Amino acid sequence: MANAGGTFEVKLAPQKPDNKEAEAANLGRLSIDKQFHGDLEATSKGEMLAAGTDVKGSAGYVAIERVTGALHGRTGTFVLQHSGTMTRGEPQLSVTVVPDSGTGELAGLAGRMTIRIVEKQHLYEFDFTLPQSS
């Protein structure tokens, strides 16, 4: 298992519901635009669905983002799948590489990313496996 780490910036932009049913469900839909720095030099674009509750600090979200760039110098793309909940302020988050989503020199990539926010700075740790390049 290899490791990568660094920082990232993220811009979330609210999107309009696609239909009346989505609007009635009172779900938030946002576009994701990220810039990764460090061992992963990349950009990503994606979509997030989020739902809040009547209880302060409780919510959930799912997201998919396609990452394009270089991981320890190996270039390509891959997809990250997010599933997150917040229970009265306690976060639980899973960010996983979608199987077989790696392209180029990142073909065969597998792994999980951990995200932390420290003093408003977004940090990532990425534990991954990647076949040896030929």
Short mmCIF file of N, CA, C and O in Angstrom, two decimals:
data_model
loop_
_atom_site.label_atom_id
_atom_site.label_comp_id
_atom_site.label_asym_id
_atom_site.label_seq_id
_atom_site.Cartn_x
_atom_site.Cartn_y
_atom_site.Cartn_z
N MET A 1 0.86 -1.18 0.00
CA MET A 1 0.00 0.00 0.00
C MET A 1 0.90 1.23 0.00
O MET A 1 1.79 1.36 0.82
N ALA A 2 0.66 2.14 -0.93
CA ALA A 2 1.39 3.39 -1.01
C ALA A 2 0.54 4.51 -0.40
O ALA A 2 -0.65 4.33 -0.16
N ASN A 3 1.18 5.66 -0.15
CA ASN A 3 0.47 6.77 0.47
C ASN A 3 0.78 8.05 -0.27
O ASN A 3 1.90 8.25 -0.74
N ALA A 4 -0.21 8.91 -0.36
CA ALA A 4 -0.05 10.26 -0.91
C ALA A 4 -0.77 11.22 0.01
O ALA A 4 -1.76 10.86 0.64
N GLY A 5 -0.28 12.44 0.05
CA GLY A 5 -0.93 13.44 0.90
C GLY A 5 -0.72 14.83 0.36
O GLY A 5 0.15 15.07 -0.48
N GLY A 6 -1.54 15.74 0.86
CA GLY A 6 -1.42 17.13 0.45
C GLY A 6 -2.66 17.91 0.83
O GLY A 6 -3.40 17.54 1.74
N THR A 7 -2.88 19.00 0.10
CA THR A 7 -4.00 19.89 0.36
C THR A 7 -4.88 19.96 -0.89
O THR A 7 -4.47 19.55 -1.98
N PHE A 8 -6.08 20.51 -0.70
CA PHE A 8 -6.92 20.78 -1.86
C PHE A 8 -7.85 21.95 -1.57
O PHE A 8 -8.16 22.24 -0.42
N GLU A 9 -8.25 22.61 -2.65
CA GLU A 9 -9.30 23.63 -2.57
C GLU A 9 -10.52 23.05 -3.26
O GLU A 9 -10.39 22.31 -4.24
N VAL A 10 -11.69 23.42 -2.77
CA VAL A 10 -12.94 22.92 -3.37
C VAL A 10 -13.92 24.07 -3.50
O VAL A 10 -14.03 24.90 -2.59
N LYS A 11 -14.60 24.12 -4.65
CA LYS A 11 -15.69 25.05 -4.87
C LYS A 11 -16.94 24.22 -5.10
O LYS A 11 -16.96 23.34 -5.96
N LEU A 12 -17.98 24.49 -4.30
CA LEU A 12 -19.27 23.83 -4.45
C LEU A 12 -20.26 24.87 -4.94
O LEU A 12 -20.39 25.94 -4.34
N ALA A 13 -20.96 24.55 -6.04
CA ALA A 13 -21.94 25.48 -6.60
C ALA A 13 -23.30 24.82 -6.62
O ALA A 13 -23.48 23.77 -7.24
N PRO A 14 -24.30 25.41 -5.94
CA PRO A 14 -25.65 24.84 -5.95
C PRO A 14 -26.21 24.75 -7.37
O PRO A 14 -25.99 25.65 -8.19
N GLN A 15 -26.91 23.65 -7.65
CA GLN A 15 -27.53 23.42 -8.96
C GLN A 15 -29.04 23.33 -8.77
O GLN A 15 -29.51 22.89 -7.73
N LYS A 16 -29.78 23.69 -9.80
CA LYS A 16 -31.25 23.60 -9.72
C LYS A 16 -31.69 22.15 -9.83
O LYS A 16 -31.05 21.36 -10.53
N PRO A 17 -32.79 21.78 -9.15
CA PRO A 17 -33.32 20.41 -9.29
C PRO A 17 -33.68 20.14 -10.75
O PRO A 17 -34.09 21.04 -11.48
N ASP A 18 -33.51 18.89 -11.17
CA ASP A 18 -33.79 18.48 -12.56
C ASP A 18 -35.28 18.37 -12.85
O ASP A 18 -35.70 18.45 -13.99
N ASN A 19 -36.08 18.10 -11.80
CA ASN A 19 -37.51 17.86 -12.02
C ASN A 19 -38.29 18.16 -10.74
O ASN A 19 -37.70 18.42 -9.70
N LYS A 20 -39.62 18.11 -10.84
CA LYS A 20 -40.48 18.43 -9.68
C LYS A 20 -40.28 17.45 -8.54
O LYS A 20 -40.31 17.84 -7.38
N GLU A 21 -40.07 16.17 -8.86
CA GLU A 21 -39.88 15.16 -7.81
C GLU A 21 -38.61 15.47 -7.01
O GLU A 21 -38.61 15.35 -5.78
N ALA A 22 -37.54 15.82 -7.71
CA ALA A 22 -36.29 16.15 -7.01
C ALA A 22 -36.47 17.39 -6.14
O ALA A 22 -35.97 17.45 -5.01
N GLU A 23 -37.21 18.36 -6.64
CA GLU A 23 -37.46 19.58 -5.87
C GLU A 23 -38.29 19.26 -4.63
O GLU A 23 -38.00 19.75 -3.53
N ALA A 24 -39.31 18.41 -4.77
CA ALA A 24 -40.17 18.04 -3.66
C ALA A 24 -39.40 17.26 -2.59
O ALA A 24 -39.75 17.31 -1.41
N ALA A 25 -38.36 16.53 -2.98
CA ALA A 25 -37.58 15.74 -2.03
C ALA A 25 -36.71 16.63 -1.14
O ALA A 25 -36.13 16.16 -0.17
N ASN A 26 -36.59 17.92 -1.50
CA ASN A 26 -35.81 18.88 -0.71
C ASN A 26 -34.36 18.42 -0.53
O ASN A 26 -33.82 18.44 0.57
N LEU A 27 -33.74 17.98 -1.63
CA LEU A 27 -32.34 17.59 -1.63
C LEU A 27 -31.52 18.68 -2.29
O LEU A 27 -31.97 19.32 -3.24
N GLY A 28 -30.32 18.88 -1.80
CA GLY A 28 -29.41 19.83 -2.42
C GLY A 28 -28.56 19.11 -3.45
O GLY A 28 -28.09 18.00 -3.21
N ARG A 29 -28.37 19.73 -4.63
CA ARG A 29 -27.48 19.18 -5.65
C ARG A 29 -26.44 20.25 -5.94
O ARG A 29 -26.77 21.40 -6.17
N LEU A 30 -25.18 19.85 -5.88
CA LEU A 30 -24.09 20.80 -6.05
C LEU A 30 -23.07 20.27 -7.04
O LEU A 30 -22.82 19.06 -7.09
N SER A 31 -22.46 21.18 -7.80
CA SER A 31 -21.33 20.79 -8.64
C SER A 31 -20.06 20.93 -7.80
O SER A 31 -19.98 21.77 -6.90
N ILE A 32 -19.08 20.06 -8.09
CA ILE A 32 -17.81 20.04 -7.36
C ILE A 32 -16.70 20.43 -8.33
O ILE A 32 -16.63 19.90 -9.45
N ASP A 33 -15.83 21.33 -7.89
CA ASP A 33 -14.67 21.74 -8.67
C ASP A 33 -13.49 21.80 -7.69
O ASP A 33 -13.47 22.65 -6.80
N LYS A 34 -12.53 20.85 -7.83
CA LYS A 34 -11.42 20.75 -6.88
C LYS A 34 -10.08 20.92 -7.58
O LYS A 34 -9.92 20.58 -8.75
N GLN A 35 -9.11 21.37 -6.79
CA GLN A 35 -7.72 21.46 -7.21
C GLN A 35 -6.89 20.79 -6.11
O GLN A 35 -6.90 21.26 -4.96
N PHE A 36 -6.22 19.67 -6.44
CA PHE A 36 -5.38 18.95 -5.49
C PHE A 36 -3.93 19.39 -5.64
O PHE A 36 -3.45 19.61 -6.75
N HIS A 37 -3.20 19.46 -4.49
CA HIS A 37 -1.78 19.81 -4.48
C HIS A 37 -1.04 18.80 -3.62
O HIS A 37 -1.62 18.19 -2.72
N GLY A 38 0.23 18.62 -3.90
CA GLY A 38 1.04 17.67 -3.13
C GLY A 38 1.38 16.47 -3.98
O GLY A 38 1.72 16.59 -5.16
N ASP A 39 1.27 15.28 -3.38
CA ASP A 39 1.60 14.04 -4.11
C ASP A 39 0.62 13.78 -5.24
O ASP A 39 0.93 13.07 -6.19
N LEU A 40 -0.59 14.32 -5.12
CA LEU A 40 -1.59 14.27 -6.18
C LEU A 40 -1.75 15.69 -6.71
O LEU A 40 -2.25 16.57 -6.02
N GLU A 41 -1.25 15.93 -7.92
CA GLU A 41 -1.40 17.23 -8.59
C GLU A 41 -2.48 17.04 -9.63
O GLU A 41 -2.25 16.41 -10.67
N ALA A 42 -3.70 17.52 -9.33
CA ALA A 42 -4.82 17.17 -10.18
C ALA A 42 -5.97 18.15 -10.00
O ALA A 42 -6.00 18.94 -9.06
N THR A 43 -6.91 18.06 -10.93
CA THR A 43 -8.19 18.74 -10.80
C THR A 43 -9.28 17.68 -10.79
O THR A 43 -9.05 16.54 -11.23
N SER A 44 -10.45 18.06 -10.28
CA SER A 44 -11.58 17.13 -10.37
C SER A 44 -12.86 17.92 -10.57
O SER A 44 -12.97 19.08 -10.16
N LYS A 45 -13.80 17.26 -11.21
CA LYS A 45 -15.14 17.80 -11.44
C LYS A 45 -16.11 16.70 -11.03
O LYS A 45 -15.87 15.52 -11.27
N GLY A 46 -17.22 17.11 -10.40
CA GLY A 46 -18.17 16.10 -9.98
C GLY A 46 -19.50 16.69 -9.57
O GLY A 46 -19.77 17.87 -9.75
N GLU A 47 -20.33 15.82 -8.99
CA GLU A 47 -21.67 16.17 -8.53
C GLU A 47 -21.89 15.61 -7.13
O GLU A 47 -21.43 14.51 -6.82
N MET A 48 -22.62 16.37 -6.32
CA MET A 48 -22.95 15.96 -4.96
C MET A 48 -24.46 16.10 -4.74
O MET A 48 -25.07 17.05 -5.23
N LEU A 49 -25.03 15.13 -4.03
CA LEU A 49 -26.40 15.23 -3.54
C LEU A 49 -26.33 15.26 -2.02
O LEU A 49 -25.61 14.44 -1.43
N ALA A 50 -27.07 16.19 -1.41
CA ALA A 50 -27.01 16.34 0.04
C ALA A 50 -28.42 16.49 0.62
O ALA A 50 -29.31 17.00 -0.05
N ALA A 51 -28.57 16.03 1.85
CA ALA A 51 -29.85 16.16 2.57
C ALA A 51 -29.57 16.56 4.00
O ALA A 51 -28.74 15.93 4.67
N GLY A 52 -30.24 17.61 4.46
CA GLY A 52 -30.16 18.01 5.85
C GLY A 52 -31.34 17.43 6.62
O GLY A 52 -32.24 16.81 6.05
N THR A 53 -31.33 17.63 7.93
CA THR A 53 -32.43 17.17 8.78
C THR A 53 -32.87 18.33 9.67
O THR A 53 -32.25 19.39 9.67
N ASP A 54 -33.90 18.08 10.46
CA ASP A 54 -34.36 19.09 11.42
C ASP A 54 -33.45 19.16 12.64
O ASP A 54 -33.56 20.08 13.45
N VAL A 55 -32.56 18.19 12.80
CA VAL A 55 -31.65 18.17 13.95
C VAL A 55 -30.35 18.86 13.54
O VAL A 55 -29.70 18.47 12.55
N LYS A 56 -29.96 19.89 14.28
CA LYS A 56 -28.75 20.64 13.97
C LYS A 56 -27.53 19.71 13.97
O LYS A 56 -27.35 18.90 14.88
N GLY A 57 -26.72 19.82 12.92
CA GLY A 57 -25.50 19.03 12.83
C GLY A 57 -25.69 17.63 12.27
O GLY A 57 -24.75 16.85 12.26
N SER A 58 -26.89 17.30 11.79
CA SER A 58 -27.12 15.98 11.19
C SER A 58 -27.48 16.16 9.71
O SER A 58 -28.35 16.96 9.37
N ALA A 59 -26.78 15.41 8.85
CA ALA A 59 -26.98 15.51 7.40
C ALA A 59 -26.30 14.32 6.73
O ALA A 59 -25.60 13.54 7.37
N GLY A 60 -26.50 14.22 5.42
CA GLY A 60 -25.84 13.19 4.65
C GLY A 60 -25.57 13.67 3.25
O GLY A 60 -26.21 14.59 2.75
N TYR A 61 -24.55 13.04 2.61
CA TYR A 61 -24.28 13.37 1.22
C TYR A 61 -23.65 12.19 0.51
O TYR A 61 -23.02 11.32 1.12
N VAL A 62 -23.83 12.16 -0.80
CA VAL A 62 -23.13 11.24 -1.69
C VAL A 62 -22.57 12.09 -2.82
O VAL A 62 -23.12 13.14 -3.17
N ALA A 63 -21.45 11.65 -3.39
CA ALA A 63 -20.84 12.40 -4.49
C ALA A 63 -20.00 11.48 -5.34
O ALA A 63 -19.52 10.43 -4.88
N ILE A 64 -19.84 11.89 -6.59
CA ILE A 64 -18.94 11.24 -7.54
C ILE A 64 -18.10 12.34 -8.18
O ILE A 64 -18.64 13.39 -8.56
N GLU A 65 -16.78 12.13 -8.26
CA GLU A 65 -15.92 13.10 -8.93
C GLU A 65 -14.88 12.38 -9.77
O GLU A 65 -14.37 11.34 -9.38
N ARG A 66 -14.61 12.95 -10.96
CA ARG A 66 -13.56 12.41 -11.84
C ARG A 66 -12.31 13.27 -11.66
O ARG A 66 -12.35 14.48 -11.85
N VAL A 67 -11.22 12.62 -11.26
CA VAL A 67 -9.95 13.27 -10.98
C VAL A 67 -9.03 13.10 -12.20
O VAL A 67 -8.89 11.99 -12.72
N THR A 68 -8.42 14.21 -12.63
CA THR A 68 -7.52 14.20 -13.78
C THR A 68 -6.21 14.84 -13.37
O THR A 68 -6.20 15.99 -12.91
N GLY A 69 -5.09 14.09 -13.53
CA GLY A 69 -3.80 14.68 -13.16
C GLY A 69 -2.73 13.63 -12.97
O GLY A 69 -2.73 12.59 -13.64
N ALA A 70 -1.83 13.90 -12.01
CA ALA A 70 -0.68 13.04 -11.76
C ALA A 70 -0.61 12.65 -10.29
O ALA A 70 -0.70 13.51 -9.40
N LEU A 71 -0.45 11.35 -10.05
CA LEU A 71 -0.29 10.79 -8.71
C LEU A 71 1.14 10.27 -8.63
O LEU A 71 1.50 9.33 -9.35
N HIS A 72 1.97 10.89 -7.79
CA HIS A 72 3.40 10.55 -7.73
C HIS A 72 4.00 10.51 -9.13
O HIS A 72 4.79 9.63 -9.46
N GLY A 73 3.59 11.45 -9.99
CA GLY A 73 4.15 11.58 -11.32
C GLY A 73 3.51 10.72 -12.40
O GLY A 73 3.83 10.86 -13.57
N ARG A 74 2.61 9.81 -12.00
CA ARG A 74 1.93 8.96 -13.00
C ARG A 74 0.61 9.61 -13.38
O ARG A 74 -0.20 9.92 -12.52
N THR A 75 0.41 9.81 -14.69
CA THR A 75 -0.74 10.59 -15.16
C THR A 75 -1.90 9.71 -15.59
O THR A 75 -1.71 8.57 -16.02
N GLY A 76 -3.09 10.29 -15.48
CA GLY A 76 -4.31 9.61 -15.90
C GLY A 76 -5.51 10.20 -15.19
O GLY A 76 -5.46 11.31 -14.64
N THR A 77 -6.61 9.44 -15.21
CA THR A 77 -7.83 9.84 -14.51
C THR A 77 -8.31 8.69 -13.65
O THR A 77 -7.93 7.53 -13.87
N PHE A 78 -9.15 9.01 -12.67
CA PHE A 78 -9.84 8.00 -11.88
C PHE A 78 -11.06 8.65 -11.24
O PHE A 78 -11.18 9.89 -11.23
N VAL A 79 -11.96 7.83 -10.72
CA VAL A 79 -13.20 8.33 -10.14
C VAL A 79 -13.22 8.03 -8.65
O VAL A 79 -12.89 6.91 -8.23
N LEU A 80 -13.61 9.04 -7.86
CA LEU A 80 -13.80 8.88 -6.42
C LEU A 80 -15.29 8.89 -6.09
O LEU A 80 -16.03 9.74 -6.61
N GLN A 81 -15.71 7.97 -5.23
CA GLN A 81 -17.09 7.90 -4.76
C GLN A 81 -17.10 8.25 -3.28
O GLN A 81 -16.37 7.65 -2.49
N HIS A 82 -17.94 9.22 -2.90
CA HIS A 82 -18.06 9.68 -1.52
C HIS A 82 -19.39 9.20 -0.92
O HIS A 82 -20.41 9.23 -1.58
N SER A 83 -19.37 8.86 0.37
CA SER A 83 -20.58 8.64 1.15
C SER A 83 -20.30 9.20 2.53
O SER A 83 -19.41 8.71 3.23
N GLY A 84 -21.04 10.25 2.90
CA GLY A 84 -20.77 10.90 4.18
C GLY A 84 -22.02 11.14 4.99
O GLY A 84 -23.09 11.41 4.44
N THR A 85 -21.89 11.04 6.30
CA THR A 85 -22.96 11.40 7.22
C THR A 85 -22.38 12.26 8.34
O THR A 85 -21.19 12.17 8.66
N MET A 86 -23.25 13.08 8.90
CA MET A 86 -22.92 13.88 10.06
C MET A 86 -24.03 13.61 11.07
O MET A 86 -25.21 13.83 10.78
N THR A 87 -23.65 13.05 12.22
CA THR A 87 -24.61 12.75 13.28
C THR A 87 -24.37 13.71 14.43
O THR A 87 -23.38 13.55 15.15
N ARG A 88 -25.22 14.73 14.52
CA ARG A 88 -25.11 15.75 15.57
C ARG A 88 -23.69 16.28 15.68
O ARG A 88 -23.12 16.41 16.76
N GLY A 89 -23.09 16.55 14.51
CA GLY A 89 -21.76 17.14 14.46
C GLY A 89 -20.61 16.17 14.34
O GLY A 89 -19.48 16.58 14.13
N GLU A 90 -20.88 14.85 14.47
CA GLU A 90 -19.82 13.84 14.36
C GLU A 90 -19.78 13.31 12.92
O GLU A 90 -20.70 12.60 12.49
N PRO A 91 -18.71 13.62 12.16
CA PRO A 91 -18.67 13.18 10.76
C PRO A 91 -18.22 11.73 10.60
O PRO A 91 -17.43 11.22 11.39
N GLN A 92 -18.76 11.10 9.57
CA GLN A 92 -18.30 9.78 9.14
C GLN A 92 -18.27 9.84 7.62
O GLN A 92 -19.28 10.15 6.98
N LEU A 93 -17.11 9.56 7.03
CA LEU A 93 -16.93 9.75 5.60
C LEU A 93 -16.15 8.60 5.00
O LEU A 93 -15.14 8.16 5.55
N SER A 94 -16.62 8.12 3.86
CA SER A 94 -15.91 7.11 3.07
C SER A 94 -15.70 7.67 1.67
O SER A 94 -16.66 8.10 1.02
N VAL A 95 -14.44 7.72 1.23
CA VAL A 95 -14.11 8.15 -0.13
C VAL A 95 -13.25 7.05 -0.75
O VAL A 95 -12.16 6.77 -0.26
N THR A 96 -13.78 6.41 -1.79
CA THR A 96 -13.18 5.21 -2.36
C THR A 96 -12.99 5.37 -3.86
O THR A 96 -13.84 5.95 -4.53
N VAL A 97 -11.90 4.84 -4.39
CA VAL A 97 -11.69 4.80 -5.84
C VAL A 97 -12.68 3.80 -6.42
O VAL A 97 -12.77 2.66 -5.95
N VAL A 98 -13.44 4.22 -7.44
CA VAL A 98 -14.37 3.31 -8.12
C VAL A 98 -13.53 2.25 -8.83
O VAL A 98 -12.60 2.60 -9.57
N PRO A 99 -13.80 0.96 -8.62
CA PRO A 99 -13.01 -0.10 -9.24
C PRO A 99 -12.93 0.05 -10.76
O PRO A 99 -13.92 0.37 -11.41
N ASP A 100 -11.73 -0.16 -11.29
CA ASP A 100 -11.46 -0.13 -12.73
C ASP A 100 -11.73 1.22 -13.38
O ASP A 100 -11.89 1.30 -14.60
N SER A 101 -11.73 2.30 -12.59
CA SER A 101 -11.95 3.63 -13.17
C SER A 101 -10.66 4.31 -13.60
O SER A 101 -10.69 5.31 -14.31
N GLY A 102 -9.51 3.78 -13.20
CA GLY A 102 -8.23 4.40 -13.56
C GLY A 102 -7.92 4.27 -15.04
O GLY A 102 -8.19 3.24 -15.66
N THR A 103 -7.36 5.35 -15.61
CA THR A 103 -6.95 5.35 -17.02
C THR A 103 -5.49 5.76 -17.13
O THR A 103 -4.90 6.26 -16.17
N GLY A 104 -4.93 5.56 -18.32
CA GLY A 104 -3.54 5.95 -18.56
C GLY A 104 -2.61 5.22 -17.61
O GLY A 104 -2.76 4.02 -17.38
N GLU A 105 -1.66 5.96 -17.03
CA GLU A 105 -0.70 5.36 -16.09
C GLU A 105 -1.32 5.06 -14.73
O GLU A 105 -0.65 4.50 -13.86
N LEU A 106 -2.59 5.40 -14.55
CA LEU A 106 -3.30 5.11 -13.30
C LEU A 106 -4.27 3.93 -13.45
O LEU A 106 -5.08 3.67 -12.57
N ALA A 107 -4.19 3.21 -14.57
CA ALA A 107 -5.01 2.01 -14.76
C ALA A 107 -4.70 1.02 -13.65
O ALA A 107 -3.54 0.80 -13.29
N GLY A 108 -5.75 0.44 -13.06
CA GLY A 108 -5.58 -0.53 -11.98
C GLY A 108 -5.53 0.10 -10.59
O GLY A 108 -5.40 -0.62 -9.60
N LEU A 109 -5.64 1.42 -10.50
CA LEU A 109 -5.61 2.11 -9.21
C LEU A 109 -6.76 1.65 -8.32
O LEU A 109 -7.89 1.50 -8.77
N ALA A 110 -6.45 1.44 -7.04
CA ALA A 110 -7.45 1.12 -6.02
C ALA A 110 -7.04 1.87 -4.76
O ALA A 110 -5.86 2.12 -4.54
N GLY A 111 -8.03 2.25 -3.94
CA GLY A 111 -7.66 2.89 -2.69
C GLY A 111 -8.77 3.66 -2.04
O GLY A 111 -9.91 3.69 -2.52
N ARG A 112 -8.40 4.30 -0.91
CA ARG A 112 -9.34 5.10 -0.11
C ARG A 112 -8.67 6.41 0.25
O ARG A 112 -7.47 6.44 0.55
N MET A 113 -9.46 7.46 0.27
CA MET A 113 -8.96 8.78 0.63
C MET A 113 -9.61 9.22 1.94
O MET A 113 -10.80 9.00 2.15
N THR A 114 -8.81 9.82 2.79
CA THR A 114 -9.29 10.42 4.03
C THR A 114 -9.18 11.92 3.89
O THR A 114 -8.15 12.43 3.43
N ILE A 115 -10.24 12.63 4.27
CA ILE A 115 -10.25 14.09 4.18
C ILE A 115 -10.39 14.66 5.59
O ILE A 115 -11.20 14.19 6.38
N ARG A 116 -9.54 15.66 5.88
CA ARG A 116 -9.63 16.37 7.16
C ARG A 116 -9.65 17.86 6.87
O ARG A 116 -9.05 18.31 5.90
N ILE A 117 -10.31 18.61 7.73
CA ILE A 117 -10.30 20.06 7.64
C ILE A 117 -9.69 20.59 8.93
O ILE A 117 -10.20 20.33 10.01
N VAL A 118 -8.54 21.26 8.81
CA VAL A 118 -7.83 21.79 9.96
C VAL A 118 -7.66 23.30 9.74
O VAL A 118 -7.03 23.72 8.76
N GLU A 119 -8.24 24.08 10.65
CA GLU A 119 -8.18 25.54 10.56
C GLU A 119 -8.56 26.02 9.16
O GLU A 119 -7.84 26.79 8.52
N LYS A 120 -9.67 25.50 8.64
CA LYS A 120 -10.25 25.85 7.34
C LYS A 120 -9.43 25.39 6.14
O LYS A 120 -9.75 25.70 5.01
N GLN A 121 -8.35 24.63 6.37
CA GLN A 121 -7.56 24.08 5.26
C GLN A 121 -7.96 22.62 5.05
O GLN A 121 -8.04 21.85 6.00
N HIS A 122 -8.24 22.27 3.78
CA HIS A 122 -8.62 20.90 3.42
C HIS A 122 -7.36 20.08 3.17
O HIS A 122 -6.51 20.47 2.36
N LEU A 123 -7.26 18.94 3.87
CA LEU A 123 -6.11 18.03 3.74
C LEU A 123 -6.61 16.66 3.30
O LEU A 123 -7.69 16.24 3.70
N TYR A 124 -5.81 15.97 2.48
CA TYR A 124 -6.15 14.62 2.09
C TYR A 124 -4.99 13.68 2.39
O TYR A 124 -3.83 14.07 2.35
N GLU A 125 -5.34 12.45 2.72
CA GLU A 125 -4.40 11.32 2.81
C GLU A 125 -5.00 10.25 1.92
O GLU A 125 -6.19 9.93 2.04
N PHE A 126 -4.20 9.70 1.03
CA PHE A 126 -4.67 8.74 0.04
C PHE A 126 -3.84 7.48 0.15
O PHE A 126 -2.65 7.49 -0.12
N ASP A 127 -4.45 6.40 0.64
CA ASP A 127 -3.81 5.09 0.71
C ASP A 127 -4.26 4.31 -0.53
O ASP A 127 -5.46 4.13 -0.74
N PHE A 128 -3.29 3.86 -1.34
CA PHE A 128 -3.66 3.26 -2.63
C PHE A 128 -2.69 2.16 -3.04
O PHE A 128 -1.59 2.04 -2.52
N THR A 129 -3.17 1.36 -3.98
CA THR A 129 -2.32 0.39 -4.67
C THR A 129 -2.41 0.70 -6.15
O THR A 129 -3.44 1.15 -6.66
N LEU A 130 -1.30 0.45 -6.84
CA LEU A 130 -1.20 0.72 -8.25
C LEU A 130 -0.23 -0.28 -8.85
O LEU A 130 0.88 -0.42 -8.35
N PRO A 131 -0.64 -0.99 -9.91
CA PRO A 131 0.29 -1.95 -10.52
C PRO A 131 1.58 -1.25 -10.98
O PRO A 131 1.55 -0.06 -11.32
N GLN A 132 2.66 -1.99 -10.99
CA GLN A 132 3.93 -1.44 -11.47
C GLN A 132 3.78 -1.05 -12.94
O GLN A 132 3.14 -1.74 -13.70
N SER A 133 4.38 0.09 -13.30
CA SER A 133 4.33 0.49 -14.72
C SER A 133 5.26 -0.43 -15.51
O SER A 133 6.25 -0.94 -15.01
N SER A 134 4.86 -0.68 -16.78
CA SER A 134 5.64 -1.62 -17.58
C SER A 134 6.71 -0.94 -18.38
O SER A 134 6.82 0.21 -18.51
#
